[in-house]
């Protein structure tokens, strides 16, 4: 008994948290209750019931089906319902008159055929891509038509039936719209506005999170790369939000579609407010978020640059990231406050920091590709230019450079074998690579041995570890390139926000 | 007149094409027509009408609302409708009896309060995340309850009303289900199966398309990088499909939810067929597709490796791509034919080709970072190790290597200025970089001059072109790294398909 009372308490706590998270949910629920109550009163009181008769129950049905969360969606549904009912009513009256004038035998046949045709045509039309948003309207046409024509046939006087029903539906629709608009209205436009601002912050957060983790991560806390592909990444809340933003790409569009139905209100007091621009900005932002996803992919990739190489450009990467995130946040803030300000300075800063990162990479590019720590290159048939440098370049670059010239004019095409490339790594690094290597071939488990046991694929075989070596170092280059590409895409984002702020007449912020 | 007849003909042609694209659409439309016709006949003929009375019109409403495209979705809607109606009916009868026993004055008050409460509670519950799929069921509960209790109050005998209405709804539901299952059934499971197979082919196609375009593209046909970010890329049909696959990520889930409601049928004759595994495989495949998106991002990036550098590893990149695409297609083919075969050989081949690509990059890694074509490095304070090589290494590597040692022990930290870095590029390359550079700062147009005019940012200024140089070359490294990461993710894909084929008891294919 105590156990059940405990789980009951848990349940109440969870519901309470759910309500507190967004009080609008509770308000919405009470609004629906209020709307159905109001429309039921029409029937519970005698006077309106006697005027409209039994058809008044249709107003209840209308409220229950029409009432949506936002004002715009309710208007949209109401429009579908109203136009659908009207068309169906007119059609039903016309067909009923024709059928009636054709005599008693032909009447049910004509009615049956008309129902079949209407069912087929409306179902076909709602599959047509550009008509899909009006799917509900076609359903309404179909069942309203059937109801009116069939009950008209059985009870006589289809016009009276149709009119009574239209009145009831109109009453239901008006009650639903009034309650929705007058009692704590929830505007789709407002939600769209906030959703977009949130998305800006989510992208900025997850960029920073991802980069920080990349630089902080010394590779020790990755027990199982293989299982991490589809994992939840519990320690990366911002990434999770970013991914769910990408997955719910249709949300902005749905909200924008609803917002178009809303009259000017509150801050959005301009007629024909450019809601579709919000969708466009969201699309460009998503385009930037794809780069963050790619960065995250490198962070959790099997092929990893070692920690001491990663932190080589630590300062430059961090600075560029911080500036880029600040620019994204500042753009989001401008939209939030509905103001327009020149982003020249921030954009310049981001470009400057990115250039600095590139310059640093340019200067120390040999780190990214050539092999270091090679004591005896004598037995190589070919050797790329290499340098012996410490990796902590950010702190002190003043190290000796030991360049070695190739021993001979080399004429091997790139796919020629390198038979005797010796394992020359220092121990810890060697170990890292080996572990990463094993992981890459970890599936299916029985295959690892077969694969390793084969020893070589004809003349092309070289020890795998060497082969992966340069890629491991290039992983850092990939990371920074993706970061730079993210910055390059920010230009488009700034442009999209600029277009939005012009069309939406945001206030110009004096600097 | 001729003009309108022409546009009319266009219209008919387009409809015809739409039908031919998927004949199931036409079949579905006729099925809906048939179902409403059947249920209308119940009313048009006298006998059933006399048995059930006016409430029989509810069966029409049920058919029109319940009839969905696939069998599973229809079952799902039917379940919602049936359970909702049943619960609402029981609740309405109970409340009506209580209200009736409380006397004439209290009756409407109790009914009104109960309606308000039910409206509030159902609206709140349907917002709860785990109950969202049953949103329709809550709507049904609300309006059925209101209809029964209100019309019971006005017309007396709520039990009779409730029962009649439930019978009608049951008749409508049975007609809808029978027509949907017996006449050319469209199974959600079958659609899910085909959709997944299509996705495999789409990913393979767009990978090949993207890589081929990257290698074929000599940079001349990119008049406007800036506008291409959100473009349609008309010459890349596979990429468009891939993007729409990513955007419609919820489609597989919706189909799987419907498929769970379907009885065993056709090829899927196993009870509790693992439809949710399809969603998992789809998720892993989407994870691979993100890499293709990133590759596409590099292809259309502002920062581009020059054409002659790109084709350096042409053969290796193409081979790895072809093998990877073949593996993906072969996995899709296995699912299509519902067979299980070991992918060891293909996987090995892909790994082998990828290793070869990595080795090629390892051998010629200096190309990716160091600067070539520098005639006079004397006036540099610092110079990364560089080589003078021709870029056509795939054909002939036999070129002289001119390595230069740094003139002095250099102690600049990477962020220190490089004041007199001269523009040392050859003319054509110089031009390319300059164009790319201008594009990067192309927005807002008036800013370009301001930016260029500033001349320097204090002591940190260096000519931009130099700064971008290494990044331009690293762009190729990024491309290949992403390709390698795609291959690494294929392991997970093979594993996911393996899990699916085990759970779904695919036939084992003997080699």
JSON list of N, CA and C in Angstrom, two decimals, chain A residues 43-44 65 139 150 154 226 229 301 315 348 351 355-356 358 362-363 382 412 415 440-441 443 454 460 462 468 470-471 478 481 485 491-492 494, chain B residues 43-44 65 139 150 154 226 229 301 315 348 351 355-356 358-359 362 366 382 397 415 440-441 443 454 460 468 470-471 478 481 485 491-492 494:
[
{"chain": "A", "resi": 43, "resn": "UNK", "atom": "N", "xyz": [-27.96, 24.15, -25.20]},
{"chain": "A", "resi": 43, "resn": "UNK", "atom": "CA", "xyz": [-28.90, 23.04, -25.27]},
{"chain": "A", "resi": 43, "resn": "UNK", "atom": "C", "xyz": [-29.56, 22.81, -23.92]},
{"chain": "A", "resi": 44, "resn": "UNK", "atom": "N", "xyz": [-28.78, 23.03, -22.85]},
{"chain": "A", "resi": 44, "resn": "UNK", "atom": "CA", "xyz": [-29.34, 22.79, -21.51]},
{"chain": "A", "resi": 44, "resn": "UNK", "atom": "C", "xyz": [-30.43, 23.82, -21.20]},
{"chain": "A", "resi": 65, "resn": "UNK", "atom": "N", "xyz": [-14.07, 19.52, -32.31]},
{"chain": "A", "resi": 65, "resn": "UNK", "atom": "CA", "xyz": [-13.15, 19.21, -33.41]},
{"chain": "A", "resi": 65, "resn": "UNK", "atom": "C", "xyz": [-12.31, 20.43, -33.80]},
{"chain": "A", "resi": 139, "resn": "UNK", "atom": "N", "xyz": [-12.48, 16.10, -45.75]},
{"chain": "A", "resi": 139, "resn": "UNK", "atom": "CA", "xyz": [-13.23, 15.19, -44.90]},
{"chain": "A", "resi": 139, "resn": "UNK", "atom": "C", "xyz": [-14.59, 15.80, -44.53]},
{"chain": "A", "resi": 150, "resn": "UNK", "atom": "N", "xyz": [-28.51, 12.31, -47.02]},
{"chain": "A", "resi": 150, "resn": "UNK", "atom": "CA", "xyz": [-29.16, 11.08, -46.58]},
{"chain": "A", "resi": 150, "resn": "UNK", "atom": "C", "xyz": [-30.30, 11.38, -45.60]},
{"chain": "A", "resi": 154, "resn": "UNK", "atom": "N", "xyz": [-34.41, 10.80, -45.99]},
{"chain": "A", "resi": 154, "resn": "UNK", "atom": "CA", "xyz": [-35.24, 10.07, -45.06]},
{"chain": "A", "resi": 154, "resn": "UNK", "atom": "C", "xyz": [-36.25, 10.96, -44.37]},
{"chain": "A", "resi": 226, "resn": "UNK", "atom": "N", "xyz": [32.19, 2.33, -30.36]},
{"chain": "A", "resi": 226, "resn": "UNK", "atom": "CA", "xyz": [31.28, 1.67, -31.30]},
{"chain": "A", "resi": 226, "resn": "UNK", "atom": "C", "xyz": [29.83, 1.85, -30.91]},
{"chain": "A", "resi": 229, "resn": "UNK", "atom": "N", "xyz": [27.47, 5.59, -31.37]},
{"chain": "A", "resi": 229, "resn": "UNK", "atom": "CA", "xyz": [26.95, 6.25, -32.57]},
{"chain": "A", "resi": 229, "resn": "UNK", "atom": "C", "xyz": [25.54, 6.79, -32.37]},
{"chain": "A", "resi": 301, "resn": "UNK", "atom": "N", "xyz": [34.17, 10.55, -33.38]},
{"chain": "A", "resi": 301, "resn": "UNK", "atom": "CA", "xyz": [34.63, 9.67, -34.44]},
{"chain": "A", "resi": 301, "resn": "UNK", "atom": "C", "xyz": [35.58, 8.62, -33.89]},
{"chain": "A", "resi": 315, "resn": "UNK", "atom": "N", "xyz": [43.99, 27.85, -28.19]},
{"chain": "A", "resi": 315, "resn": "UNK", "atom": "CA", "xyz": [43.57, 29.23, -27.98]},
{"chain": "A", "resi": 315, "resn": "UNK", "atom": "C", "xyz": [42.85, 29.77, -29.21]},
{"chain": "A", "resi": 348, "resn": "UNK", "atom": "N", "xyz": [33.33, 41.11, -38.24]},
{"chain": "A", "resi": 348, "resn": "UNK", "atom": "CA", "xyz": [34.75, 41.35, -38.44]},
{"chain": "A", "resi": 348, "resn": "UNK", "atom": "C", "xyz": [35.58, 40.57, -37.43]},
{"chain": "A", "resi": 351, "resn": "UNK", "atom": "N", "xyz": [35.66, 36.96, -38.26]},
{"chain": "A", "resi": 351, "resn": "UNK", "atom": "CA", "xyz": [36.55, 36.70, -39.39]},
{"chain": "A", "resi": 351, "resn": "UNK", "atom": "C", "xyz": [38.01, 36.81, -38.96]},
{"chain": "A", "resi": 355, "resn": "UNK", "atom": "N", "xyz": [40.66, 33.93, -39.15]},
{"chain": "A", "resi": 355, "resn": "UNK", "atom": "CA", "xyz": [41.90, 34.08, -39.91]},
{"chain": "A", "resi": 355, "resn": "UNK", "atom": "C", "xyz": [43.11, 33.73, -39.06]},
{"chain": "A", "resi": 356, "resn": "UNK", "atom": "N", "xyz": [43.05, 34.15, -37.80]},
{"chain": "A", "resi": 356, "resn": "UNK", "atom": "CA", "xyz": [44.16, 33.85, -36.92]},
{"chain": "A", "resi": 356, "resn": "UNK", "atom": "C", "xyz": [44.32, 32.34, -36.75]},
{"chain": "A", "resi": 358, "resn": "UNK", "atom": "N", "xyz": [43.42, 30.15, -38.92]},
{"chain": "A", "resi": 358, "resn": "UNK", "atom": "CA", "xyz": [43.95, 29.62, -40.17]},
{"chain": "A", "resi": 358, "resn": "UNK", "atom": "C", "xyz": [45.42, 29.86, -40.30]},
{"chain": "A", "resi": 362, "resn": "UNK", "atom": "N", "xyz": [48.27, 27.30, -40.78]},
{"chain": "A", "resi": 362, "resn": "UNK", "atom": "CA", "xyz": [49.16, 27.43, -41.93]},
{"chain": "A", "resi": 362, "resn": "UNK", "atom": "C", "xyz": [50.61, 27.31, -41.48]},
{"chain": "A", "resi": 363, "resn": "UNK", "atom": "N", "xyz": [50.94, 28.00, -40.37]},
{"chain": "A", "resi": 363, "resn": "UNK", "atom": "CA", "xyz": [52.31, 28.02, -39.89]},
{"chain": "A", "resi": 363, "resn": "UNK", "atom": "C", "xyz": [52.75, 26.65, -39.38]},
{"chain": "A", "resi": 382, "resn": "UNK", "atom": "N", "xyz": [60.26, 6.04, -49.48]},
{"chain": "A", "resi": 382, "resn": "UNK", "atom": "CA", "xyz": [59.80, 7.41, -49.71]},
{"chain": "A", "resi": 382, "resn": "UNK", "atom": "C", "xyz": [59.43, 8.01, -48.38]},
{"chain": "A", "resi": 412, "resn": "UNK", "atom": "N", "xyz": [57.60, 6.66, -57.20]},
{"chain": "A", "resi": 412, "resn": "UNK", "atom": "CA", "xyz": [56.44, 5.80, -56.94]},
{"chain": "A", "resi": 412, "resn": "UNK", "atom": "C", "xyz": [55.13, 6.55, -57.13]},
{"chain": "A", "resi": 415, "resn": "UNK", "atom": "N", "xyz": [49.74, 4.83, -55.30]},
{"chain": "A", "resi": 415, "resn": "UNK", "atom": "CA", "xyz": [49.16, 3.56, -54.89]},
{"chain": "A", "resi": 415, "resn": "UNK", "atom": "C", "xyz": [50.21, 2.44, -54.80]},
{"chain": "A", "resi": 440, "resn": "UNK", "atom": "N", "xyz": [37.76, 0.10, -34.78]},
{"chain": "A", "resi": 440, "resn": "UNK", "atom": "CA", "xyz": [37.22, 0.29, -36.12]},
{"chain": "A", "resi": 440, "resn": "UNK", "atom": "C", "xyz": [36.78, -1.03, -36.72]},
{"chain": "A", "resi": 441, "resn": "UNK", "atom": "N", "xyz": [37.47, -2.07, -36.32]},
{"chain": "A", "resi": 441, "resn": "UNK", "atom": "CA", "xyz": [37.11, -3.38, -36.90]},
{"chain": "A", "resi": 441, "resn": "UNK", "atom": "C", "xyz": [36.39, -4.23, -35.88]},
{"chain": "A", "resi": 443, "resn": "UNK", "atom": "N", "xyz": [33.36, -4.89, -35.44]},
{"chain": "A", "resi": 443, "resn": "UNK", "atom": "CA", "xyz": [32.15, -5.63, -35.81]},
{"chain": "A", "resi": 443, "resn": "UNK", "atom": "C", "xyz": [32.33, -6.37, -37.10]},
{"chain": "A", "resi": 454, "resn": "UNK", "atom": "N", "xyz": [44.65, -12.38, -41.94]},
{"chain": "A", "resi": 454, "resn": "UNK", "atom": "CA", "xyz": [44.94, -12.56, -43.35]},
{"chain": "A", "resi": 454, "resn": "UNK", "atom": "C", "xyz": [46.31, -12.08, -43.75]},
{"chain": "A", "resi": 460, "resn": "UNK", "atom": "N", "xyz": [49.67, -5.06, -52.13]},
{"chain": "A", "resi": 460, "resn": "UNK", "atom": "CA", "xyz": [49.27, -3.76, -51.63]},
{"chain": "A", "resi": 460, "resn": "UNK", "atom": "C", "xyz": [49.32, -3.64, -50.11]},
{"chain": "A", "resi": 462, "resn": "UNK", "atom": "N", "xyz": [50.10, -3.04, -46.42]},
{"chain": "A", "resi": 462, "resn": "UNK", "atom": "CA", "xyz": [51.04, -2.38, -45.51]},
{"chain": "A", "resi": 462, "resn": "UNK", "atom": "C", "xyz": [50.44, -2.47, -44.12]},
{"chain": "A", "resi": 468, "resn": "UNK", "atom": "N", "xyz": [46.79, 4.50, -41.08]},
{"chain": "A", "resi": 468, "resn": "UNK", "atom": "CA", "xyz": [45.83, 5.40, -40.45]},
{"chain": "A", "resi": 468, "resn": "UNK", "atom": "C", "xyz": [46.50, 6.64, -39.86]},
{"chain": "A", "resi": 470, "resn": "UNK", "atom": "N", "xyz": [48.29, 9.29, -40.77]},
{"chain": "A", "resi": 470, "resn": "UNK", "atom": "CA", "xyz": [48.07, 10.66, -41.23]},
{"chain": "A", "resi": 470, "resn": "UNK", "atom": "C", "xyz": [46.62, 11.06, -41.03]},
{"chain": "A", "resi": 471, "resn": "UNK", "atom": "N", "xyz": [45.72, 10.09, -41.19]},
{"chain": "A", "resi": 471, "resn": "UNK", "atom": "CA", "xyz": [44.31, 10.42, -41.04]},
{"chain": "A", "resi": 471, "resn": "UNK", "atom": "C", "xyz": [44.01, 10.87, -39.63]},
{"chain": "A", "resi": 478, "resn": "UNK", "atom": "N", "xyz": [40.26, 18.38, -40.06]},
{"chain": "A", "resi": 478, "resn": "UNK", "atom": "CA", "xyz": [38.84, 18.31, -40.38]},
{"chain": "A", "resi": 478, "resn": "UNK", "atom": "C", "xyz": [38.03, 19.13, -39.40]},
{"chain": "A", "resi": 481, "resn": "UNK", "atom": "N", "xyz": [38.55, 22.77, -40.09]},
{"chain": "A", "resi": 481, "resn": "UNK", "atom": "CA", "xyz": [37.93, 23.14, -41.37]},
{"chain": "A", "resi": 481, "resn": "UNK", "atom": "C", "xyz": [36.43, 23.28, -41.21]},
{"chain": "A", "resi": 485, "resn": "UNK", "atom": "N", "xyz": [34.19, 26.49, -41.83]},
{"chain": "A", "resi": 485, "resn": "UNK", "atom": "CA", "xyz": [33.03, 26.46, -42.72]},
{"chain": "A", "resi": 485, "resn": "UNK", "atom": "C", "xyz": [31.79, 26.97, -41.99]},
{"chain": "A", "resi": 491, "resn": "UNK", "atom": "N", "xyz": [27.86, 34.21, -42.56]},
{"chain": "A", "resi": 491, "resn": "UNK", "atom": "CA", "xyz": [27.54, 35.32, -43.45]},
{"chain": "A", "resi": 491, "resn": "UNK", "atom": "C", "xyz": [26.12, 35.21, -43.98]},
{"chain": "A", "resi": 492, "resn": "UNK", "atom": "N", "xyz": [25.77, 34.01, -44.38]},
{"chain": "A", "resi": 492, "resn": "UNK", "atom": "CA", "xyz": [24.43, 33.80, -44.91]},
{"chain": "A", "resi": 492, "resn": "UNK", "atom": "C", "xyz": [23.38, 34.01, -43.84]},
{"chain": "A", "resi": 494, "resn": "UNK", "atom": "N", "xyz": [23.66, 36.00, -41.22]},
{"chain": "A", "resi": 494, "resn": "UNK", "atom": "CA", "xyz": [23.53, 37.45, -40.99]},
{"chain": "A", "resi": 494, "resn": "UNK", "atom": "C", "xyz": [22.65, 38.05, -42.08]},
{"chain": "B", "resi": 43, "resn": "UNK", "atom": "N", "xyz": [-28.93, 3.35, -45.14]},
{"chain": "B", "resi": 43, "resn": "UNK", "atom": "CA", "xyz": [-29.96, 4.35, -44.84]},
{"chain": "B", "resi": 43, "resn": "UNK", "atom": "C", "xyz": [-30.92, 4.47, -46.01]},
{"chain": "B", "resi": 44, "resn": "UNK", "atom": "N", "xyz": [-30.36, 4.33, -47.23]},
{"chain": "B", "resi": 44, "resn": "UNK", "atom": "CA", "xyz": [-31.22, 4.48, -48.40]},
{"chain": "B", "resi": 44, "resn": "UNK", "atom": "C", "xyz": [-32.23, 3.33, -48.47]},
{"chain": "B", "resi": 65, "resn": "UNK", "atom": "N", "xyz": [-14.47, 9.69, -41.19]},
{"chain": "B", "resi": 65, "resn": "UNK", "atom": "CA", "xyz": [-13.38, 10.11, -40.31]},
{"chain": "B", "resi": 65, "resn": "UNK", "atom": "C", "xyz": [-12.34, 9.02, -40.14]},
{"chain": "B", "resi": 139, "resn": "UNK", "atom": "N", "xyz": [-10.34, 13.45, -28.37]},
{"chain": "B", "resi": 139, "resn": "UNK", "atom": "CA", "xyz": [-11.37, 14.25, -29.03]},
{"chain": "B", "resi": 139, "resn": "UNK", "atom": "C", "xyz": [-12.68, 13.47, -29.10]},
{"chain": "B", "resi": 150, "resn": "UNK", "atom": "N", "xyz": [-26.06, 15.34, -23.55]},
{"chain": "B", "resi": 150, "resn": "UNK", "atom": "CA", "xyz": [-26.94, 16.47, -23.82]},
{"chain": "B", "resi": 150, "resn": "UNK", "atom": "C", "xyz": [-28.21, 16.02, -24.53]},
{"chain": "B", "resi": 154, "resn": "UNK", "atom": "N", "xyz": [-32.19, 16.12, -23.22]},
{"chain": "B", "resi": 154, "resn": "UNK", "atom": "CA", "xyz": [-33.30, 16.74, -23.93]},
{"chain": "B", "resi": 154, "resn": "UNK", "atom": "C", "xyz": [-34.31, 15.72, -24.40]},
{"chain": "B", "resi": 226, "resn": "UNK", "atom": "N", "xyz": [27.66, 32.49, -53.05]},
{"chain": "B", "resi": 226, "resn": "UNK", "atom": "CA", "xyz": [26.87, 33.04, -51.95]},
{"chain": "B", "resi": 226, "resn": "UNK", "atom": "C", "xyz": [25.41, 32.65, -52.03]},
{"chain": "B", "resi": 229, "resn": "UNK", "atom": "N", "xyz": [23.74, 28.62, -51.07]},
{"chain": "B", "resi": 229, "resn": "UNK", "atom": "CA", "xyz": [23.58, 27.93, -49.80]},
{"chain": "B", "resi": 229, "resn": "UNK", "atom": "C", "xyz": [22.25, 27.20, -49.70]},
{"chain": "B", "resi": 301, "resn": "UNK", "atom": "N", "xyz": [31.31, 24.57, -50.64]},
{"chain": "B", "resi": 301, "resn": "UNK", "atom": "CA", "xyz": [31.87, 25.53, -49.69]},
{"chain": "B", "resi": 301, "resn": "UNK", "atom": "C", "xyz": [32.54, 26.68, -50.42]},
{"chain": "B", "resi": 315, "resn": "UNK", "atom": "N", "xyz": [41.85, 8.62, -58.04]},
{"chain": "B", "resi": 315, "resn": "UNK", "atom": "CA", "xyz": [41.59, 7.19, -58.17]},
{"chain": "B", "resi": 315, "resn": "UNK", "atom": "C", "xyz": [41.22, 6.59, -56.83]},
{"chain": "B", "resi": 348, "resn": "UNK", "atom": "N", "xyz": [35.39, -5.76, -46.14]},
{"chain": "B", "resi": 348, "resn": "UNK", "atom": "CA", "xyz": [36.85, -5.81, -46.26]},
{"chain": "B", "resi": 348, "resn": "UNK", "atom": "C", "xyz": [37.32, -4.96, -47.41]},
{"chain": "B", "resi": 351, "resn": "UNK", "atom": "N", "xyz": [37.13, -1.34, -46.57]},
{"chain": "B", "resi": 351, "resn": "UNK", "atom": "CA", "xyz": [38.21, -0.96, -45.66]},
{"chain": "B", "resi": 351, "resn": "UNK", "atom": "C", "xyz": [39.54, -0.89, -46.39]},
{"chain": "B", "resi": 355, "resn": "UNK", "atom": "N", "xyz": [41.80, 2.35, -46.71]},
{"chain": "B", "resi": 355, "resn": "UNK", "atom": "CA", "xyz": [43.19, 2.38, -46.26]},
{"chain": "B", "resi": 355, "resn": "UNK", "atom": "C", "xyz": [44.11, 2.87, -47.35]},
{"chain": "B", "resi": 356, "resn": "UNK", "atom": "N", "xyz": [43.82, 2.41, -48.56]},
{"chain": "B", "resi": 356, "resn": "UNK", "atom": "CA", "xyz": [44.67, 2.83, -49.67]},
{"chain": "B", "resi": 356, "resn": "UNK", "atom": "C", "xyz": [44.59, 4.35, -49.84]},
{"chain": "B", "resi": 358, "resn": "UNK", "atom": "N", "xyz": [43.94, 6.46, -47.50]},
{"chain": "B", "resi": 358, "resn": "UNK", "atom": "CA", "xyz": [44.66, 7.07, -46.39]},
{"chain": "B", "resi": 358, "resn": "UNK", "atom": "C", "xyz": [46.15, 7.01, -46.59]},
{"chain": "B", "resi": 359, "resn": "UNK", "atom": "N", "xyz": [46.59, 5.88, -47.13]},
{"chain": "B", "resi": 359, "resn": "UNK", "atom": "CA", "xyz": [48.02, 5.76, -47.32]},
{"chain": "B", "resi": 359, "resn": "UNK", "atom": "C", "xyz": [48.49, 6.77, -48.36]},
{"chain": "B", "resi": 362, "resn": "UNK", "atom": "N", "xyz": [48.71, 9.95, -46.74]},
{"chain": "B", "resi": 362, "resn": "UNK", "atom": "CA", "xyz": [49.84, 9.96, -45.82]},
{"chain": "B", "resi": 362, "resn": "UNK", "atom": "C", "xyz": [51.12, 10.26, -46.59]},
{"chain": "B", "resi": 366, "resn": "UNK", "atom": "N", "xyz": [52.20, 16.39, -47.52]},
{"chain": "B", "resi": 366, "resn": "UNK", "atom": "CA", "xyz": [52.79, 17.73, -47.62]},
{"chain": "B", "resi": 366, "resn": "UNK", "atom": "C", "xyz": [52.01, 18.60, -48.59]},
{"chain": "B", "resi": 382, "resn": "UNK", "atom": "N", "xyz": [59.30, 33.68, -40.98]},
{"chain": "B", "resi": 382, "resn": "UNK", "atom": "CA", "xyz": [59.05, 32.27, -40.65]},
{"chain": "B", "resi": 382, "resn": "UNK", "atom": "C", "xyz": [58.45, 31.59, -41.86]},
{"chain": "B", "resi": 397, "resn": "UNK", "atom": "N", "xyz": [54.85, 11.00, -59.94]},
{"chain": "B", "resi": 397, "resn": "UNK", "atom": "CA", "xyz": [55.36, 11.67, -58.74]},
{"chain": "B", "resi": 397, "resn": "UNK", "atom": "C", "xyz": [56.80, 12.07, -58.94]},
{"chain": "B", "resi": 415, "resn": "UNK", "atom": "N", "xyz": [50.43, 33.21, -32.71]},
{"chain": "B", "resi": 415, "resn": "UNK", "atom": "CA", "xyz": [49.57, 34.38, -32.92]},
{"chain": "B", "resi": 415, "resn": "UNK", "atom": "C", "xyz": [50.38, 35.65, -33.16]},
{"chain": "B", "resi": 440, "resn": "UNK", "atom": "N", "xyz": [33.64, 35.59, -49.83]},
{"chain": "B", "resi": 440, "resn": "UNK", "atom": "CA", "xyz": [33.44, 35.37, -48.40]},
{"chain": "B", "resi": 440, "resn": "UNK", "atom": "C", "xyz": [32.99, 36.64, -47.71]},
{"chain": "B", "resi": 441, "resn": "UNK", "atom": "N", "xyz": [33.43, 37.77, -48.24]},
{"chain": "B", "resi": 441, "resn": "UNK", "atom": "CA", "xyz": [33.05, 39.02, -47.60]},
{"chain": "B", "resi": 441, "resn": "UNK", "atom": "C", "xyz": [32.02, 39.76, -48.43]},
{"chain": "B", "resi": 443, "resn": "UNK", "atom": "N", "xyz": [28.91, 40.07, -48.20]},
{"chain": "B", "resi": 443, "resn": "UNK", "atom": "CA", "xyz": [27.71, 40.64, -47.59]},
{"chain": "B", "resi": 443, "resn": "UNK", "atom": "C", "xyz": [28.08, 41.42, -46.37]},
{"chain": "B", "resi": 454, "resn": "UNK", "atom": "N", "xyz": [40.23, 49.10, -44.41]},
{"chain": "B", "resi": 454, "resn": "UNK", "atom": "CA", "xyz": [40.80, 49.36, -43.10]},
{"chain": "B", "resi": 454, "resn": "UNK", "atom": "C", "xyz": [42.29, 49.07, -43.03]},
{"chain": "B", "resi": 460, "resn": "UNK", "atom": "N", "xyz": [48.11, 42.76, -35.57]},
{"chain": "B", "resi": 460, "resn": "UNK", "atom": "CA", "xyz": [47.79, 41.39, -35.96]},
{"chain": "B", "resi": 460, "resn": "UNK", "atom": "C", "xyz": [47.53, 41.22, -37.44]},
{"chain": "B", "resi": 468, "resn": "UNK", "atom": "N", "xyz": [44.38, 32.38, -45.83]},
{"chain": "B", "resi": 468, "resn": "UNK", "atom": "CA", "xyz": [43.44, 31.35, -46.24]},
{"chain": "B", "resi": 468, "resn": "UNK", "atom": "C", "xyz": [44.11, 30.20, -46.95]},
{"chain": "B", "resi": 470, "resn": "UNK", "atom": "N", "xyz": [46.37, 27.81, -46.49]},
{"chain": "B", "resi": 470, "resn": "UNK", "atom": "CA", "xyz": [46.45, 26.42, -46.03]},
{"chain": "B", "resi": 470, "resn": "UNK", "atom": "C", "xyz": [45.07, 25.83, -45.88]},
{"chain": "B", "resi": 471, "resn": "UNK", "atom": "N", "xyz": [44.12, 26.67, -45.51]},
{"chain": "B", "resi": 471, "resn": "UNK", "atom": "CA", "xyz": [42.76, 26.16, -45.34]},
{"chain": "B", "resi": 471, "resn": "UNK", "atom": "C", "xyz": [42.21, 25.66, -46.66]},
{"chain": "B", "resi": 478, "resn": "UNK", "atom": "N", "xyz": [39.63, 17.67, -45.52]},
{"chain": "B", "resi": 478, "resn": "UNK", "atom": "CA", "xyz": [38.32, 17.58, -44.89]},
{"chain": "B", "resi": 478, "resn": "UNK", "atom": "C", "xyz": [37.43, 16.65, -45.68]},
{"chain": "B", "resi": 481, "resn": "UNK", "atom": "N", "xyz": [38.53, 13.12, -45.17]},
{"chain": "B", "resi": 481, "resn": "UNK", "atom": "CA", "xyz": [38.27, 12.67, -43.81]},
{"chain": "B", "resi": 481, "resn": "UNK", "atom": "C", "xyz": [36.80, 12.34, -43.62]},
{"chain": "B", "resi": 485, "resn": "UNK", "atom": "N", "xyz": [35.17, 8.87, -42.57]},
{"chain": "B", "resi": 485, "resn": "UNK", "atom": "CA", "xyz": [34.23, 8.76, -41.46]},
{"chain": "B", "resi": 485, "resn": "UNK", "atom": "C", "xyz": [32.93, 8.09, -41.92]},
{"chain": "B", "resi": 491, "resn": "UNK", "atom": "N", "xyz": [30.16, 0.42, -40.62]},
{"chain": "B", "resi": 491, "resn": "UNK", "atom": "CA", "xyz": [30.20, -0.72, -39.69]},
{"chain": "B", "resi": 491, "resn": "UNK", "atom": "C", "xyz": [28.93, -0.78, -38.87]},
{"chain": "B", "resi": 492, "resn": "UNK", "atom": "N", "xyz": [28.53, 0.37, -38.38]},
{"chain": "B", "resi": 492, "resn": "UNK", "atom": "CA", "xyz": [27.32, 0.41, -37.57]},
{"chain": "B", "resi": 492, "resn": "UNK", "atom": "C", "xyz": [26.09, 0.06, -38.39]},
{"chain": "B", "resi": 494, "resn": "UNK", "atom": "N", "xyz": [26.04, -1.93, -41.05]},
{"chain": "B", "resi": 494, "resn": "UNK", "atom": "CA", "xyz": [26.05, -3.37, -41.27]},
{"chain": "B", "resi": 494, "resn": "UNK", "atom": "C", "xyz": [25.51, -4.08, -40.03]}
]
